[in-house]
Amino acid sequence: MDTTLTQTHFTGGHEEPQIAPTRASAFWRPTAKTGLISWLTTVDHKRIGIMYAIAALFFFLVGGLEALLIRLQLAVPNNDLLSAEQYNTLFTMHGTTMIFLSIMPLSSAFFNYIMPLQIGARDVAFPRLNAFAFWTFLAGAIVINIGWLLPDGPPDGSWVGYAPLTTRAYNPDQSIDMWVMGLQILGVSSIAGSLNFIVTIINMRAPGMTMMRMPVFSWMTLITAFLIILSFPAITIALVELMMDRMFGTNFFEISQGGLPILWQHLFWIFGHPEVYILILPAMGIVSEILPCFARKPLFGYAIVVFSGATIGFLGFAVWSHHMFTTGLGTVATAAFSLATMAIAVPTGVKIFNWIGTIWGGHLKMTTPMMFALGFIWMFMMGGFSGIMHSAAPADAQQHDSYFVIAHFHYVLIGGALFALLAGIHYWFPLAFGRKVDEFWGKLSFWVIFIGFNVTFFPMHFLGLNGMPRRTFTYDGNLGWNEPNLIATIGAGILGIGIAIYFAVMVYTYFKGTKTKRDPWDGRTLEWSIPTPPPEYNFAVTPTVHARDAFWYEKHHKEEIAKEHAAHHAEEEAHGGIHMPFKSIYPLVTSSGMLIMGIGAAVLPVDAGATMRIAVSVVGILVMIGGIFMWAHEGQEGYHIHPNEEEI
């Protein structure tokens, strides 16, 4: 097979390439730079990051709408806006959507777009695998949500999927099958992406970028990727066992046949608690980038911040049973997991003190990203304080499955993770699109979201302590829960308005916002050293890193850096210029096969017949295998780019 590189020469940095083909290829090579085909076949990490962000923000709006309907149902006692079945469906899909289809992929958007730029790479290690991870994520999201269009409806067995409620005896329709299959497909996506990020960070850092010069966000990307690889096998095992019970009559969770429903809880939470840190560590990385930039000083205690992140990841696997204190674990196990839960608060507290040390004595610039980052610290501390309370088994026994727990994890995952992700969007928006958000509207959205969030979730602490159980679709008016529920619903409306303002501002900024030049924040890391928006090859010259705050160093040693750039440029030109990979359709084809297989196995109705379901599944498997085969044999050809002198 011919693997000769096709040469593409840029006579100017932004002119269309002149492609000089060598031998004809047996494979279709997409060349479109714009239009739908260019997005369907892209392997550019930046475009893939943008697609992750668009999908995640769409599902965030879907999950937010589900949450508003839940709050409207609970606004007043004995409300009949929703039936019990509809309520079960909404809180199941709200939790599944927000965790697996919104927060996780929004973190992946930052991993894809920002991490390669921070480490001085031109792309991820495996560009086509990166595209496959995104399209597979989309396939899983479709399988989970396709129930909205079908008679059985979407899943209604809770987002934690506790057995035996999800077994065929208690949930005979196919909605749970879709949930199980969709999550398995999402797991394939997450593991593929994580392996890619690990290889990229270990092997593709710029010269001089040692591990202890790497930005904290890239460190959190690495730790999160390891957490995904180590934790997802547990949930995969649980999902396979549930699928076997439902489709083939095995007895992993069937009580009447000797099954153990508590096995699901152990497997789910062995995955589920590391999942909390999979969601929060990227947020911690984002905040660790924003605070030094707007405090105008280096991050305080960089090494401690990095090692505390690694410690959180390690201890995250040792605390899962604090979700199960009421299941009768016994005093020894309860004491062990109580101590581990207390211990994991230590590295988390260390990070908070490091962030405070960073802003202490700094020349603070109270921009919108800074305000969202500071909001993250305050509300994550609130969630952390209530989390430490759950390390005491007697307190946990009172608060378990109450609205106190809902308040706790929303302060961690919305007040924490989401606020940091919104801060990151504001912070890196000028880099991605070359336009800057107006500060007035940005700060207005922050204050409305901040107020709405606290009005919504703070009263839930009191509801929980007063005995209101979670997952209840209505309540009597004489239980003392009326006013807090009404206040929480009003707060949810305010929060929804704040989110609407945020998105409206972002859409307006994308089309008509003030154009900005390179490095609008006076940044400290390498992503700010390139044009905005970045060119497809990221760096016209491979950078050499001399300090932890690499771009701040470059700004104060311009003559030295100019000489290095000239030398690196000459070296790359001697090797033919900057090599870029061809686009490829086969990651999309392979993921489409997984989607078809999932539809055949879990979505087609039973009355379609076993033959039809098997036939569709086999077609999906054949498409997937065909995509993999063509992917493996299309080769590693690419093209070269020669930036003009102005870009070097």
PDB file of C-alpha atoms in Angstrom, residues 272-459:
ATOM      1  CA  GLY A 272     -19.830   6.119  40.855  1.00  0.00           C
ATOM      2  CA  HIS A 273     -17.610   7.777  43.420  1.00  0.00           C
ATOM      3  CA  PRO A 274     -14.551   8.043  41.145  1.00  0.00           C
ATOM      4  CA  GLU A 275     -17.082   9.453  38.677  1.00  0.00           C
ATOM      5  CA  VAL A 276     -17.648  12.360  41.080  1.00  0.00           C
ATOM      6  CA  TYR A 277     -13.944  13.210  40.745  1.00  0.00           C
ATOM      7  CA  ILE A 278     -14.070  12.583  36.991  1.00  0.00           C
ATOM      8  CA  LEU A 279     -16.573  15.446  36.995  1.00  0.00           C
ATOM      9  CA  ILE A 280     -14.868  17.750  39.513  1.00  0.00           C
ATOM     10  CA  LEU A 281     -11.125  17.396  38.755  1.00  0.00           C
ATOM     11  CA  PRO A 282     -11.396  19.081  35.319  1.00  0.00           C
ATOM     12  CA  ALA A 283     -13.235  21.935  37.056  1.00  0.00           C
ATOM     13  CA  MET A 284     -10.405  22.212  39.579  1.00  0.00           C
ATOM     14  CA  GLY A 285      -7.944  22.344  36.686  1.00  0.00           C
ATOM     15  CA  ILE A 286      -9.849  25.160  34.990  1.00  0.00           C
ATOM     16  CA  VAL A 287      -9.972  27.214  38.183  1.00  0.00           C
ATOM     17  CA  SER A 288      -6.247  26.621  38.690  1.00  0.00           C
ATOM     18  CA  GLU A 289      -5.648  28.244  35.282  1.00  0.00           C
ATOM     19  CA  ILE A 290      -7.998  31.192  35.713  1.00  0.00           C
ATOM     20  CA  LEU A 291      -7.004  32.351  39.208  1.00  0.00           C
ATOM     21  CA  PRO A 292      -3.270  32.935  38.493  1.00  0.00           C
ATOM     22  CA  CYS A 293      -4.090  34.753  35.257  1.00  0.00           C
ATOM     23  CA  PHE A 294      -6.385  37.284  36.924  1.00  0.00           C
ATOM     24  CA  ALA A 295      -4.468  37.464  40.213  1.00  0.00           C
ATOM     25  CA  ARG A 296      -1.368  38.368  38.140  1.00  0.00           C
ATOM     26  CA  LYS A 297       0.861  35.944  40.027  1.00  0.00           C
ATOM     27  CA  PRO A 298       1.907  32.281  39.679  1.00  0.00           C
ATOM     28  CA  LEU A 299      -0.225  29.534  41.168  1.00  0.00           C
ATOM     29  CA  PHE A 300       0.611  29.165  44.861  1.00  0.00           C
ATOM     30  CA  GLY A 301       1.963  25.700  45.710  1.00  0.00           C
ATOM     31  CA  TYR A 302       1.852  24.259  42.182  1.00  0.00           C
ATOM     32  CA  ALA A 303       3.362  20.906  43.203  1.00  0.00           C
ATOM     33  CA  ILE A 304       0.926  20.516  46.095  1.00  0.00           C
ATOM     34  CA  VAL A 305      -2.033  21.275  43.815  1.00  0.00           C
ATOM     35  CA  VAL A 306      -0.869  18.581  41.378  1.00  0.00           C
ATOM     36  CA  PHE A 307      -0.163  15.943  44.008  1.00  0.00           C
ATOM     37  CA  SER A 308      -3.396  16.673  45.873  1.00  0.00           C
ATOM     38  CA  GLY A 309      -5.266  16.060  42.609  1.00  0.00           C
ATOM     39  CA  ALA A 310      -3.523  12.702  42.236  1.00  0.00           C
ATOM     40  CA  THR A 311      -4.303  11.877  45.871  1.00  0.00           C
ATOM     41  CA  ILE A 312      -7.977  12.695  45.356  1.00  0.00           C
ATOM     42  CA  GLY A 313      -8.012  10.354  42.361  1.00  0.00           C
ATOM     43  CA  PHE A 314      -6.370   7.547  44.359  1.00  0.00           C
ATOM     44  CA  LEU A 315      -8.564   7.899  47.451  1.00  0.00           C
ATOM     45  CA  GLY A 316     -11.666   8.167  45.263  1.00  0.00           C
ATOM     46  CA  PHE A 317     -11.572   4.378  44.849  1.00  0.00           C
ATOM     47  CA  ALA A 318     -11.607   3.821  48.627  1.00  0.00           C
ATOM     48  CA  VAL A 319     -14.805   5.585  49.662  1.00  0.00           C
ATOM     49  CA  TRP A 320     -17.608   4.058  47.561  1.00  0.00           C
ATOM     50  CA  SER A 321     -19.460   2.404  50.446  1.00  0.00           C
ATOM     51  CA  HIS A 322     -20.264   5.680  52.165  1.00  0.00           C
ATOM     52  CA  HIS A 323     -23.168   5.643  49.690  1.00  0.00           C
ATOM     53  CA  MET A 324     -24.263   2.389  51.357  1.00  0.00           C
ATOM     54  CA  PHE A 325     -24.030   3.058  55.119  1.00  0.00           C
ATOM     55  CA  THR A 326     -27.728   2.169  55.517  1.00  0.00           C
ATOM     56  CA  THR A 327     -27.395  -1.260  53.839  1.00  0.00           C
ATOM     57  CA  GLY A 328     -25.993  -3.048  56.889  1.00  0.00           C
ATOM     58  CA  LEU A 329     -22.297  -3.246  56.015  1.00  0.00           C
ATOM     59  CA  GLY A 330     -21.269  -3.905  59.614  1.00  0.00           C
ATOM     60  CA  THR A 331     -19.306  -1.780  62.051  1.00  0.00           C
ATOM     61  CA  VAL A 332     -15.805  -2.565  60.697  1.00  0.00           C
ATOM     62  CA  ALA A 333     -16.630  -1.707  57.082  1.00  0.00           C
ATOM     63  CA  THR A 334     -18.598   1.365  58.116  1.00  0.00           C
ATOM     64  CA  ALA A 335     -15.734   2.641  60.278  1.00  0.00           C
ATOM     65  CA  ALA A 336     -13.185   2.034  57.486  1.00  0.00           C
ATOM     66  CA  PHE A 337     -15.181   3.898  54.861  1.00  0.00           C
ATOM     67  CA  SER A 338     -15.980   6.694  57.327  1.00  0.00           C
ATOM     68  CA  LEU A 339     -12.271   7.261  57.913  1.00  0.00           C
ATOM     69  CA  ALA A 340     -11.491   7.119  54.184  1.00  0.00           C
ATOM     70  CA  THR A 341     -14.232   9.670  53.496  1.00  0.00           C
ATOM     71  CA  MET A 342     -12.769  12.001  56.103  1.00  0.00           C
ATOM     72  CA  ALA A 343      -9.284  11.496  54.630  1.00  0.00           C
ATOM     73  CA  ILE A 344     -10.286  12.485  51.106  1.00  0.00           C
ATOM     74  CA  ALA A 345     -11.370  15.891  52.427  1.00  0.00           C
ATOM     75  CA  VAL A 346      -7.727  16.692  53.225  1.00  0.00           C
ATOM     76  CA  PRO A 347      -6.311  16.991  49.671  1.00  0.00           C
ATOM     77  CA  THR A 348      -9.500  18.799  48.650  1.00  0.00           C
ATOM     78  CA  GLY A 349      -8.994  21.332  51.452  1.00  0.00           C
ATOM     79  CA  VAL A 350      -5.343  21.694  50.422  1.00  0.00           C
ATOM     80  CA  LYS A 351      -6.424  22.804  46.961  1.00  0.00           C
ATOM     81  CA  ILE A 352      -8.779  25.406  48.423  1.00  0.00           C
ATOM     82  CA  PHE A 353      -6.027  26.874  50.586  1.00  0.00           C
ATOM     83  CA  ASN A 354      -3.715  26.963  47.552  1.00  0.00           C
ATOM     84  CA  TRP A 355      -6.340  28.870  45.565  1.00  0.00           C
ATOM     85  CA  ILE A 356      -6.772  31.312  48.439  1.00  0.00           C
ATOM     86  CA  GLY A 357      -2.980  31.672  48.596  1.00  0.00           C
ATOM     87  CA  THR A 358      -2.945  32.438  44.869  1.00  0.00           C
ATOM     88  CA  ILE A 359      -5.393  35.328  45.093  1.00  0.00           C
ATOM     89  CA  TRP A 360      -4.015  36.602  48.429  1.00  0.00           C
ATOM     90  CA  GLY A 361      -1.912  39.665  47.730  1.00  0.00           C
ATOM     91  CA  GLY A 362      -2.556  39.484  43.994  1.00  0.00           C
ATOM     92  CA  HIS A 363      -3.568  42.329  41.719  1.00  0.00           C
ATOM     93  CA  LEU A 364      -7.052  40.980  41.100  1.00  0.00           C
ATOM     94  CA  LYS A 365      -8.867  41.657  37.831  1.00  0.00           C
ATOM     95  CA  MET A 366     -12.537  40.897  38.494  1.00  0.00           C
ATOM     96  CA  THR A 367     -13.469  39.696  35.033  1.00  0.00           C
ATOM     97  CA  THR A 368     -16.398  37.383  34.345  1.00  0.00           C
ATOM     98  CA  PRO A 369     -14.216  34.218  34.280  1.00  0.00           C
ATOM     99  CA  MET A 370     -12.689  35.255  37.625  1.00  0.00           C
ATOM    100  CA  MET A 371     -16.118  35.731  39.172  1.00  0.00           C
ATOM    101  CA  PHE A 372     -17.318  32.307  38.037  1.00  0.00           C
ATOM    102  CA  ALA A 373     -14.076  30.791  39.389  1.00  0.00           C
ATOM    103  CA  LEU A 374     -14.526  32.468  42.770  1.00  0.00           C
ATOM    104  CA  GLY A 375     -18.164  31.347  42.797  1.00  0.00           C
ATOM    105  CA  PHE A 376     -16.924  27.802  42.198  1.00  0.00           C
ATOM    106  CA  ILE A 377     -14.664  27.951  45.275  1.00  0.00           C
ATOM    107  CA  TRP A 378     -17.414  29.205  47.586  1.00  0.00           C
ATOM    108  CA  MET A 379     -20.094  26.778  46.449  1.00  0.00           C
ATOM    109  CA  PHE A 380     -17.751  23.809  46.209  1.00  0.00           C
ATOM    110  CA  MET A 381     -16.798  24.496  49.826  1.00  0.00           C
ATOM    111  CA  MET A 382     -20.497  24.451  50.734  1.00  0.00           C
ATOM    112  CA  GLY A 383     -20.903  21.086  49.046  1.00  0.00           C
ATOM    113  CA  GLY A 384     -17.712  19.837  50.678  1.00  0.00           C
ATOM    114  CA  PHE A 385     -18.839  20.777  54.176  1.00  0.00           C
ATOM    115  CA  SER A 386     -22.088  18.832  53.777  1.00  0.00           C
ATOM    116  CA  GLY A 387     -20.080  15.968  52.269  1.00  0.00           C
ATOM    117  CA  ILE A 388     -17.863  15.726  55.338  1.00  0.00           C
ATOM    118  CA  MET A 389     -21.039  15.432  57.400  1.00  0.00           C
ATOM    119  CA  HIS A 390     -21.852  12.235  55.478  1.00  0.00           C
ATOM    120  CA  SER A 391     -18.578  10.662  56.578  1.00  0.00           C
ATOM    121  CA  ALA A 392     -20.166  10.277  60.028  1.00  0.00           C
ATOM    122  CA  ALA A 393     -22.334   7.179  59.659  1.00  0.00           C
ATOM    123  CA  PRO A 394     -24.976   8.278  62.244  1.00  0.00           C
ATOM    124  CA  ALA A 395     -25.488  11.616  60.470  1.00  0.00           C
ATOM    125  CA  ASP A 396     -25.534   9.841  57.108  1.00  0.00           C
ATOM    126  CA  ALA A 397     -28.238   7.476  58.374  1.00  0.00           C
ATOM    127  CA  GLN A 398     -30.514  10.458  58.998  1.00  0.00           C
ATOM    128  CA  GLN A 399     -29.679  12.281  55.767  1.00  0.00           C
ATOM    129  CA  HIS A 400     -29.540   9.270  53.437  1.00  0.00           C
ATOM    130  CA  ASP A 401     -31.997   9.426  50.502  1.00  0.00           C
ATOM    131  CA  SER A 402     -33.278  12.796  51.696  1.00  0.00           C
ATOM    132  CA  TYR A 403     -33.255  16.208  50.058  1.00  0.00           C
ATOM    133  CA  PHE A 404     -30.159  17.031  52.097  1.00  0.00           C
ATOM    134  CA  VAL A 405     -28.220  14.702  49.785  1.00  0.00           C
ATOM    135  CA  ILE A 406     -29.709  16.419  46.724  1.00  0.00           C
ATOM    136  CA  ALA A 407     -28.530  19.782  48.081  1.00  0.00           C
ATOM    137  CA  HIS A 408     -25.076  18.330  48.763  1.00  0.00           C
ATOM    138  CA  PHE A 409     -24.323  16.906  45.354  1.00  0.00           C
ATOM    139  CA  HIS A 410     -25.848  19.822  43.460  1.00  0.00           C
ATOM    140  CA  TYR A 411     -23.563  22.189  45.366  1.00  0.00           C
ATOM    141  CA  VAL A 412     -20.650  19.959  44.301  1.00  0.00           C
ATOM    142  CA  LEU A 413     -21.646  19.224  40.698  1.00  0.00           C
ATOM    143  CA  ILE A 414     -23.575  22.369  39.708  1.00  0.00           C
ATOM    144  CA  GLY A 415     -22.162  24.947  42.106  1.00  0.00           C
ATOM    145  CA  GLY A 416     -18.775  23.311  41.664  1.00  0.00           C
ATOM    146  CA  ALA A 417     -18.242  21.603  38.317  1.00  0.00           C
ATOM    147  CA  LEU A 418     -20.700  23.618  36.243  1.00  0.00           C
ATOM    148  CA  PHE A 419     -19.596  27.034  37.528  1.00  0.00           C
ATOM    149  CA  ALA A 420     -15.991  26.181  36.687  1.00  0.00           C
ATOM    150  CA  LEU A 421     -16.970  24.945  33.223  1.00  0.00           C
ATOM    151  CA  LEU A 422     -18.928  28.158  32.589  1.00  0.00           C
ATOM    152  CA  ALA A 423     -15.845  30.069  33.751  1.00  0.00           C
ATOM    153  CA  GLY A 424     -13.748  28.074  31.281  1.00  0.00           C
ATOM    154  CA  ILE A 425     -16.098  28.874  28.402  1.00  0.00           C
ATOM    155  CA  HIS A 426     -15.782  32.605  29.149  1.00  0.00           C
ATOM    156  CA  TYR A 427     -12.025  32.334  29.606  1.00  0.00           C
ATOM    157  CA  TRP A 428     -11.185  30.431  26.419  1.00  0.00           C
ATOM    158  CA  PHE A 429     -13.968  31.797  24.196  1.00  0.00           C
ATOM    159  CA  PRO A 430     -11.694  34.529  22.752  1.00  0.00           C
ATOM    160  CA  LEU A 431      -9.070  31.874  21.964  1.00  0.00           C
ATOM    161  CA  ALA A 432     -11.520  29.613  20.125  1.00  0.00           C
ATOM    162  CA  PHE A 433     -13.532  32.224  18.236  1.00  0.00           C
ATOM    163  CA  GLY A 434     -11.559  35.471  18.344  1.00  0.00           C
ATOM    164  CA  ARG A 435     -14.359  37.384  20.080  1.00  0.00           C
ATOM    165  CA  LYS A 436     -14.666  38.578  23.654  1.00  0.00           C
ATOM    166  CA  VAL A 437     -17.799  38.511  25.794  1.00  0.00           C
ATOM    167  CA  ASP A 438     -19.050  41.896  26.981  1.00  0.00           C
ATOM    168  CA  GLU A 439     -18.243  42.182  30.689  1.00  0.00           C
ATOM    169  CA  PHE A 440     -21.566  43.753  31.688  1.00  0.00           C
ATOM    170  CA  TRP A 441     -23.646  40.935  30.235  1.00  0.00           C
ATOM    171  CA  GLY A 442     -21.210  38.296  31.414  1.00  0.00           C
ATOM    172  CA  LYS A 443     -21.340  39.560  34.995  1.00  0.00           C
ATOM    173  CA  LEU A 444     -25.124  39.915  34.828  1.00  0.00           C
ATOM    174  CA  SER A 445     -25.440  36.243  33.839  1.00  0.00           C
ATOM    175  CA  PHE A 446     -23.096  35.298  36.696  1.00  0.00           C
ATOM    176  CA  TRP A 447     -25.121  37.095  39.367  1.00  0.00           C
ATOM    177  CA  VAL A 448     -28.472  35.775  38.144  1.00  0.00           C
ATOM    178  CA  ILE A 449     -27.123  32.202  37.998  1.00  0.00           C
ATOM    179  CA  PHE A 450     -25.418  32.578  41.384  1.00  0.00           C
ATOM    180  CA  ILE A 451     -28.540  33.909  43.104  1.00  0.00           C
ATOM    181  CA  GLY A 452     -30.855  31.447  41.369  1.00  0.00           C
ATOM    182  CA  PHE A 453     -28.668  28.492  42.244  1.00  0.00           C
ATOM    183  CA  ASN A 454     -28.492  29.309  45.956  1.00  0.00           C
ATOM    184  CA  VAL A 455     -32.195  30.113  46.217  1.00  0.00           C
ATOM    185  CA  THR A 456     -32.918  26.747  44.586  1.00  0.00           C
ATOM    186  CA  PHE A 457     -30.662  24.406  46.502  1.00  0.00           C
ATOM    187  CA  PHE A 458     -29.952  25.973  49.894  1.00  0.00           C
ATOM    188  CA  PRO A 459     -33.520  25.346  51.199  1.00  0.00           C
TER     189      PRO A 459
END
